[in-house]
PDB file of C-alpha atoms and ligand atoms in Angstrom:
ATOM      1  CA  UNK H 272       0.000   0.000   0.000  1.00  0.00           C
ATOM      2  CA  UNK H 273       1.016   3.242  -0.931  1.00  0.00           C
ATOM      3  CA  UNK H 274       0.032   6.499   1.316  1.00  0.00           C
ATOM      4  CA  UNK H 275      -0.013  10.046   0.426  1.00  0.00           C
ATOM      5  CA  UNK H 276      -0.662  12.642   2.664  1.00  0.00           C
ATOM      6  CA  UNK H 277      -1.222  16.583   1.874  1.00  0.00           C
ATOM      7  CA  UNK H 278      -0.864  19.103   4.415  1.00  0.00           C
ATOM      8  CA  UNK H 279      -1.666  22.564   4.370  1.00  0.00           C
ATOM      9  CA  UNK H 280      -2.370  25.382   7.390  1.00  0.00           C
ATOM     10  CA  UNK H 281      -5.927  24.456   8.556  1.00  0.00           C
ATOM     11  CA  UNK H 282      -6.933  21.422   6.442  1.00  0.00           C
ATOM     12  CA  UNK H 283      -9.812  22.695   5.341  1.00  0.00           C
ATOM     13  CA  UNK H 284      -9.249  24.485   2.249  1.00  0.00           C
ATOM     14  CA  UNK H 285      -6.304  23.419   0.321  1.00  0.00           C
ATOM     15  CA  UNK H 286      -5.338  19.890   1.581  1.00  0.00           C
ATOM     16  CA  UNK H 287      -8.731  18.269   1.553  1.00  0.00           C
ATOM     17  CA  UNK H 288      -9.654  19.474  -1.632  1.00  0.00           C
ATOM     18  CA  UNK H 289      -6.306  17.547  -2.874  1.00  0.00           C
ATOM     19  CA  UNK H 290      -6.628  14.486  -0.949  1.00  0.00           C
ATOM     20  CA  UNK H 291     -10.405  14.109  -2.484  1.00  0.00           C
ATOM     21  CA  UNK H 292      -9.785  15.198  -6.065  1.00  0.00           C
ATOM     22  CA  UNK H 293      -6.492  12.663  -5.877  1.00  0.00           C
ATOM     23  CA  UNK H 294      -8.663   9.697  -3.948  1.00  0.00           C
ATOM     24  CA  UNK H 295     -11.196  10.439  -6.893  1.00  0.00           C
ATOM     25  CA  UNK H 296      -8.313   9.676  -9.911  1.00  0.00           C
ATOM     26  CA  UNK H 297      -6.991   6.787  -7.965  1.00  0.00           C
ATOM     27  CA  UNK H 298     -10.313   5.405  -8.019  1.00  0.00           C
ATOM     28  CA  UNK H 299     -10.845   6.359 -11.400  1.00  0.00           C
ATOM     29  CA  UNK H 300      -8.304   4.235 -12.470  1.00  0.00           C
ATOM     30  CA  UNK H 301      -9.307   1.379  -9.918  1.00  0.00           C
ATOM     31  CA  UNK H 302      -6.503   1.626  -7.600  1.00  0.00           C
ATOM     32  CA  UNK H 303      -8.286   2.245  -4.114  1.00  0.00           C
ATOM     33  CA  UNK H 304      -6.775  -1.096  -2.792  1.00  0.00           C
ATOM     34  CA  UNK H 305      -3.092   0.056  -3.890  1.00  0.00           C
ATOM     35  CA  UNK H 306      -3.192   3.789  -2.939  1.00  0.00           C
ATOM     36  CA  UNK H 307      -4.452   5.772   0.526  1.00  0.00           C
ATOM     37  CA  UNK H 308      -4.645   9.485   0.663  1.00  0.00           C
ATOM     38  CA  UNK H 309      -5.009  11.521   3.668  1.00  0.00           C
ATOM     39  CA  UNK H 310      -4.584  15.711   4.625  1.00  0.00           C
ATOM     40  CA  UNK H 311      -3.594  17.230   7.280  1.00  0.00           C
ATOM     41  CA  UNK H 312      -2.726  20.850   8.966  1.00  0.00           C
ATOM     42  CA  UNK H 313      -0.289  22.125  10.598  1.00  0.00           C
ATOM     43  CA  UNK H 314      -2.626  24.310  12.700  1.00  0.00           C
ATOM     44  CA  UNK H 315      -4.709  22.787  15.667  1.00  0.00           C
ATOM     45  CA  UNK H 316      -7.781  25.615  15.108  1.00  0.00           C
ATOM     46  CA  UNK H 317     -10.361  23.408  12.744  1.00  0.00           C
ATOM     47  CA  UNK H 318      -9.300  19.776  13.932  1.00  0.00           C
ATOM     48  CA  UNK H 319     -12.636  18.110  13.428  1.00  0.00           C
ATOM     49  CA  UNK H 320     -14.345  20.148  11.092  1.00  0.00           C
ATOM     50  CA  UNK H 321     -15.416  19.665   7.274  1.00  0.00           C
ATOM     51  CA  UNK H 322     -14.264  20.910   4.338  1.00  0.00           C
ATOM     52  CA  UNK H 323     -14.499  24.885   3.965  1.00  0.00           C
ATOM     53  CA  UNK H 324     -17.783  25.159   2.661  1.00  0.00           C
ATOM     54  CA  UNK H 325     -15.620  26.711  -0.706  1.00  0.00           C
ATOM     55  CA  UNK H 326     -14.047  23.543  -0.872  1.00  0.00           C
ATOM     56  CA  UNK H 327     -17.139  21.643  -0.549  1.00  0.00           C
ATOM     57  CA  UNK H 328     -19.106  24.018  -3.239  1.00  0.00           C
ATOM     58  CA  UNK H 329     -16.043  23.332  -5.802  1.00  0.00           C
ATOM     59  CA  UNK H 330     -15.729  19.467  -5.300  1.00  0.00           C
ATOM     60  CA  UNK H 331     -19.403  19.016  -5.534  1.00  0.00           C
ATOM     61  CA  UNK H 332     -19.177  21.642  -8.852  1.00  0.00           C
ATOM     62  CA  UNK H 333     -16.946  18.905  -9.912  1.00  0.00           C
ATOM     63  CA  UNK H 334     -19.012  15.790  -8.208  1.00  0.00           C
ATOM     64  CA  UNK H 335     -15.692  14.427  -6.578  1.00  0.00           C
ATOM     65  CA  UNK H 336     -16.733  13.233  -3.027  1.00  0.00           C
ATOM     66  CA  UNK H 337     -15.038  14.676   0.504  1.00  0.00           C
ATOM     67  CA  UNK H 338     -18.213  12.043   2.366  1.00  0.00           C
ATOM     68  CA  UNK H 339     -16.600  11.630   6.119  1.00  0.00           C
ATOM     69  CA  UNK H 340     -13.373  14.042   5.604  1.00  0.00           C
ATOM     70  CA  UNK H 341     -13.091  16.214   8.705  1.00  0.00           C
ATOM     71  CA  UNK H 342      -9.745  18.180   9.799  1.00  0.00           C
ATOM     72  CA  UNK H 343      -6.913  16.755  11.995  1.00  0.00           C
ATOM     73  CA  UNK H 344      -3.377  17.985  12.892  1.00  0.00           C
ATOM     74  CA  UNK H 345      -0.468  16.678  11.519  1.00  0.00           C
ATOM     75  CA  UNK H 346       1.997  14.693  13.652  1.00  0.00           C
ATOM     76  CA  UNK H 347       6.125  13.645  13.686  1.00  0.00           C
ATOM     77  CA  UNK H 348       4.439  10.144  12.993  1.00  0.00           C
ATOM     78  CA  UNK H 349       3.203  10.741   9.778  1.00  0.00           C
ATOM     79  CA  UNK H 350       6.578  11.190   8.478  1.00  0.00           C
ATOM     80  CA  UNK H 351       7.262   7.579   9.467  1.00  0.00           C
ATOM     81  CA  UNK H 352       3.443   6.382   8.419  1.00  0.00           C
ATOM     82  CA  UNK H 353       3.496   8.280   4.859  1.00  0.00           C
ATOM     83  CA  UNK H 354       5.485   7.351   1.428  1.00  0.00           C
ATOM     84  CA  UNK H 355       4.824  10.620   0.017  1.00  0.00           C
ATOM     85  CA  UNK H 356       4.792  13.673   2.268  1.00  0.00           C
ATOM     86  CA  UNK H 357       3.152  16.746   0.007  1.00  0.00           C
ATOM     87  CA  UNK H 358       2.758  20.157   1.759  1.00  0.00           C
ATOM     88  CA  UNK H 359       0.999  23.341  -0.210  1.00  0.00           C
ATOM     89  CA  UNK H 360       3.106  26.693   0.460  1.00  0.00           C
ATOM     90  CA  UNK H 361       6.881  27.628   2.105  1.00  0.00           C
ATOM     91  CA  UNK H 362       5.135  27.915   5.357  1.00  0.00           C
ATOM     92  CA  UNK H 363       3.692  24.585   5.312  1.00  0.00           C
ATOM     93  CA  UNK H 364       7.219  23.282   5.152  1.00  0.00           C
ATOM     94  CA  UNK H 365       8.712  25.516   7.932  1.00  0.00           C
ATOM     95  CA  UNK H 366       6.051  24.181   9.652  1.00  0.00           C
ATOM     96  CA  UNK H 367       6.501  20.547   8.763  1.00  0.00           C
ATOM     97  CA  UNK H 368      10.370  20.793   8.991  1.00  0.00           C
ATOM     98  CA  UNK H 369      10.252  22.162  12.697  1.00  0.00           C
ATOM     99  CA  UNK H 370       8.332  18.755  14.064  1.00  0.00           C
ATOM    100  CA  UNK H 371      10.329  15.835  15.549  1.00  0.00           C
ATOM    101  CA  UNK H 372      11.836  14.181  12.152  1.00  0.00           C
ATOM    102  CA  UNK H 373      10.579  17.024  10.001  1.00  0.00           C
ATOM    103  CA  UNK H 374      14.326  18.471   9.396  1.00  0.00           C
ATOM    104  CA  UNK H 375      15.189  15.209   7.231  1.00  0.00           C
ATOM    105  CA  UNK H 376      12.137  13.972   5.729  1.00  0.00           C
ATOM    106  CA  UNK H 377      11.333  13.646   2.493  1.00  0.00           C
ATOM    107  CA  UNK H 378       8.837  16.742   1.813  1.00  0.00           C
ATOM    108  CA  UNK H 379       7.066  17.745  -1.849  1.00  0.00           C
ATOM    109  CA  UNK H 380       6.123  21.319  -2.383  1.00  0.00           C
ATOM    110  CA  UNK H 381       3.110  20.653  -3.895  1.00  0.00           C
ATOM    111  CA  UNK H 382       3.918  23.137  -6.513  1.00  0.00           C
ATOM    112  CA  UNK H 383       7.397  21.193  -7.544  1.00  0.00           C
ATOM    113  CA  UNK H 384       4.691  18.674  -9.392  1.00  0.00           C
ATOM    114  CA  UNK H 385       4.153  21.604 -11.819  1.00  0.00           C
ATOM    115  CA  UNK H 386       7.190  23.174 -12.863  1.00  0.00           C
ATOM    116  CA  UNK H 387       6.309  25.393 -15.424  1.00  0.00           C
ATOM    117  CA  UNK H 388       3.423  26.940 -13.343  1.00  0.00           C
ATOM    118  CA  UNK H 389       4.657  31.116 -12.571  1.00  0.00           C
ATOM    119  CA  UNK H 390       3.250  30.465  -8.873  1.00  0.00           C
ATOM    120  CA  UNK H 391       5.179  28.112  -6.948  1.00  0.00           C
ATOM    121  CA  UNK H 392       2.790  27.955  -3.759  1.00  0.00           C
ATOM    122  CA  UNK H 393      -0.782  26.638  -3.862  1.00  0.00           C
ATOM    123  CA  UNK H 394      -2.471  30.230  -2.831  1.00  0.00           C
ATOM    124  CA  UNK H 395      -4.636  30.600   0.389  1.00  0.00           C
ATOM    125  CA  UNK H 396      -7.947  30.614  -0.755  1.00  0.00           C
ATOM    126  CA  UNK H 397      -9.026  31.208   3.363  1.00  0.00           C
ATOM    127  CA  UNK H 398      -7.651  34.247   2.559  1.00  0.00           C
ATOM    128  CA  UNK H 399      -7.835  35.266  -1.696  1.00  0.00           C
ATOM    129  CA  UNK H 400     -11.532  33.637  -1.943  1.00  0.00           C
ATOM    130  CA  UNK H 401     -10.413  31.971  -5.053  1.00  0.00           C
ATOM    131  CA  UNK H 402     -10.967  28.166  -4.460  1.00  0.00           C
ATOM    132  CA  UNK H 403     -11.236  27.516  -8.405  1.00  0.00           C
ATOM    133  CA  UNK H 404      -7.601  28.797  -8.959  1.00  0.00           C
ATOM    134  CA  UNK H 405      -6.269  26.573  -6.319  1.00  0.00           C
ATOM    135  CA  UNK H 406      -8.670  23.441  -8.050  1.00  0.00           C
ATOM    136  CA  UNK H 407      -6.708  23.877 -11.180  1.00  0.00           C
ATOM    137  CA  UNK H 408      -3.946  23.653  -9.395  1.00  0.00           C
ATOM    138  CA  UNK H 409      -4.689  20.978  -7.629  1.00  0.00           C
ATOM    139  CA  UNK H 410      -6.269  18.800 -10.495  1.00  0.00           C
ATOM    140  CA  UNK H 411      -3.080  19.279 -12.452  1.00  0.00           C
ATOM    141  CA  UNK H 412      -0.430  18.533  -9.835  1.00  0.00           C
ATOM    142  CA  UNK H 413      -2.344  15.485  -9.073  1.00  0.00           C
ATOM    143  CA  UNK H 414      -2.488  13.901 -12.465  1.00  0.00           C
ATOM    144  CA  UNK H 415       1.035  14.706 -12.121  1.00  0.00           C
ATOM    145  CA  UNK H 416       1.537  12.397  -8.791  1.00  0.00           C
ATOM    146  CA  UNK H 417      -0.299  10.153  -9.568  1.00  0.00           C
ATOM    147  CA  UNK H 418       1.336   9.529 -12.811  1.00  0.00           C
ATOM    148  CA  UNK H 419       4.825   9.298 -11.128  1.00  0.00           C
ATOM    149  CA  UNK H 420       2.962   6.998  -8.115  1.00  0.00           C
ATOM    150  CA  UNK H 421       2.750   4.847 -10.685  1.00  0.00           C
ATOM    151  CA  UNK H 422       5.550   4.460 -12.078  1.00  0.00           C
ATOM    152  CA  UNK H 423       8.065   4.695  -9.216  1.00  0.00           C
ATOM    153  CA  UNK H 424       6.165   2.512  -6.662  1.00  0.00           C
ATOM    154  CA  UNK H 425       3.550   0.068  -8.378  1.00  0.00           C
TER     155      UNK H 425
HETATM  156  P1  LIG J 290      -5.986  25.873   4.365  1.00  0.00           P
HETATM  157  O1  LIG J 290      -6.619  27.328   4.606  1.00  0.00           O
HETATM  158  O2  LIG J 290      -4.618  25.877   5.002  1.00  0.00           O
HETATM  159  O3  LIG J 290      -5.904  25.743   2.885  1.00  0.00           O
HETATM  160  O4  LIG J 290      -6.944  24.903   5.011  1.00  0.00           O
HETATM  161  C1  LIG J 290      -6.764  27.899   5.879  1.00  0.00           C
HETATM  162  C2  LIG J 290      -7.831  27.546   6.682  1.00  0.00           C
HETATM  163  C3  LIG J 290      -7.991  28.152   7.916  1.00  0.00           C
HETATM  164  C4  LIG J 290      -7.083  29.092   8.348  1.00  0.00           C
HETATM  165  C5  LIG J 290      -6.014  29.446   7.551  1.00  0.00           C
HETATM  166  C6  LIG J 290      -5.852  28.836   6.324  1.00  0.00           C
HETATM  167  N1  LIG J 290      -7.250  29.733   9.594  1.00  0.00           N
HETATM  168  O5  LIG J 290      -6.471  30.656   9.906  1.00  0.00           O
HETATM  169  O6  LIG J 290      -8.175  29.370  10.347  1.00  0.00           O
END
């Protein structure tokens, strides 16, 4: 089994929306028994709580499930329980770096998947409003991953 994980600030903008429009290609392509994805935040302040109702309006726009996906917090141990570590923006990865086991883990800026993108960091959309930017981001970088999921690991 194979295990993703996205991590943003709260997780419950940016890293949900990635974890279901990922879990929705892997499924696409019939590999729900091969690949688990998960999201995270760094922050404690939504742990619990759905998707950002922006997120949800978006991934139902697009009719890609989030069914049961509430926020947590990330943890030292998901460096350990996770193949692929993905975090959205430079702060994320402060973040993630400053954790127990967080100075040498293997960490993806989520924007590294697209390299010829002018941003390189998923935007806030807490803060810019603009939750179909960050989808196209999102849906891109995660054909992306998934693509090279597949051919490094299965
Ligand atoms: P996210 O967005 O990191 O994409 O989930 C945010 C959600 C909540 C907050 C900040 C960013 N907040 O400050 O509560």
């Amino acid at each position: 089994m194979i295990n993703v994980v996205f991590v943003c600030l709260g997780n419950i903008c940016r890293s949900p929306m990635a974890e279901a429009v990922l879990g929705n290609k892997i499924a696409g392509k019939n590999l729900q028994d091969r690949i688990k994805v998960d999201s995270a935040g760094t922050g404690d302040w939504h742990i619990g709580h759905p998707p950002h109702e922006g997120t949800r309006k978006i991934l139902d726009e697009y009719q890609i499930s989030y069914e049961g996906m509430v926020a947590r917090q990330v943890t030292s141990k998901d460096f350990e329980q996770f193949d692929y570590v993905l975090c959205m923006d430079q702060a994320n990865l402060g973040n993630l770096r400053k954790l127990p086991g967080g100075e040498n883990a293997v960490i993806i800026p989520f924007m590294e998947l697209l390299p010829d993108e002018v941003l390189r960091e998923v935007p806030d959309p807490y803060f810019t409003g603009n939750f179909e930017e960050v989808y196209a981001l999102i849906n891109a970088g995660c054909d992306v991953l998934l693509d090279m999921i597949v051919k490094d690991k299965l």
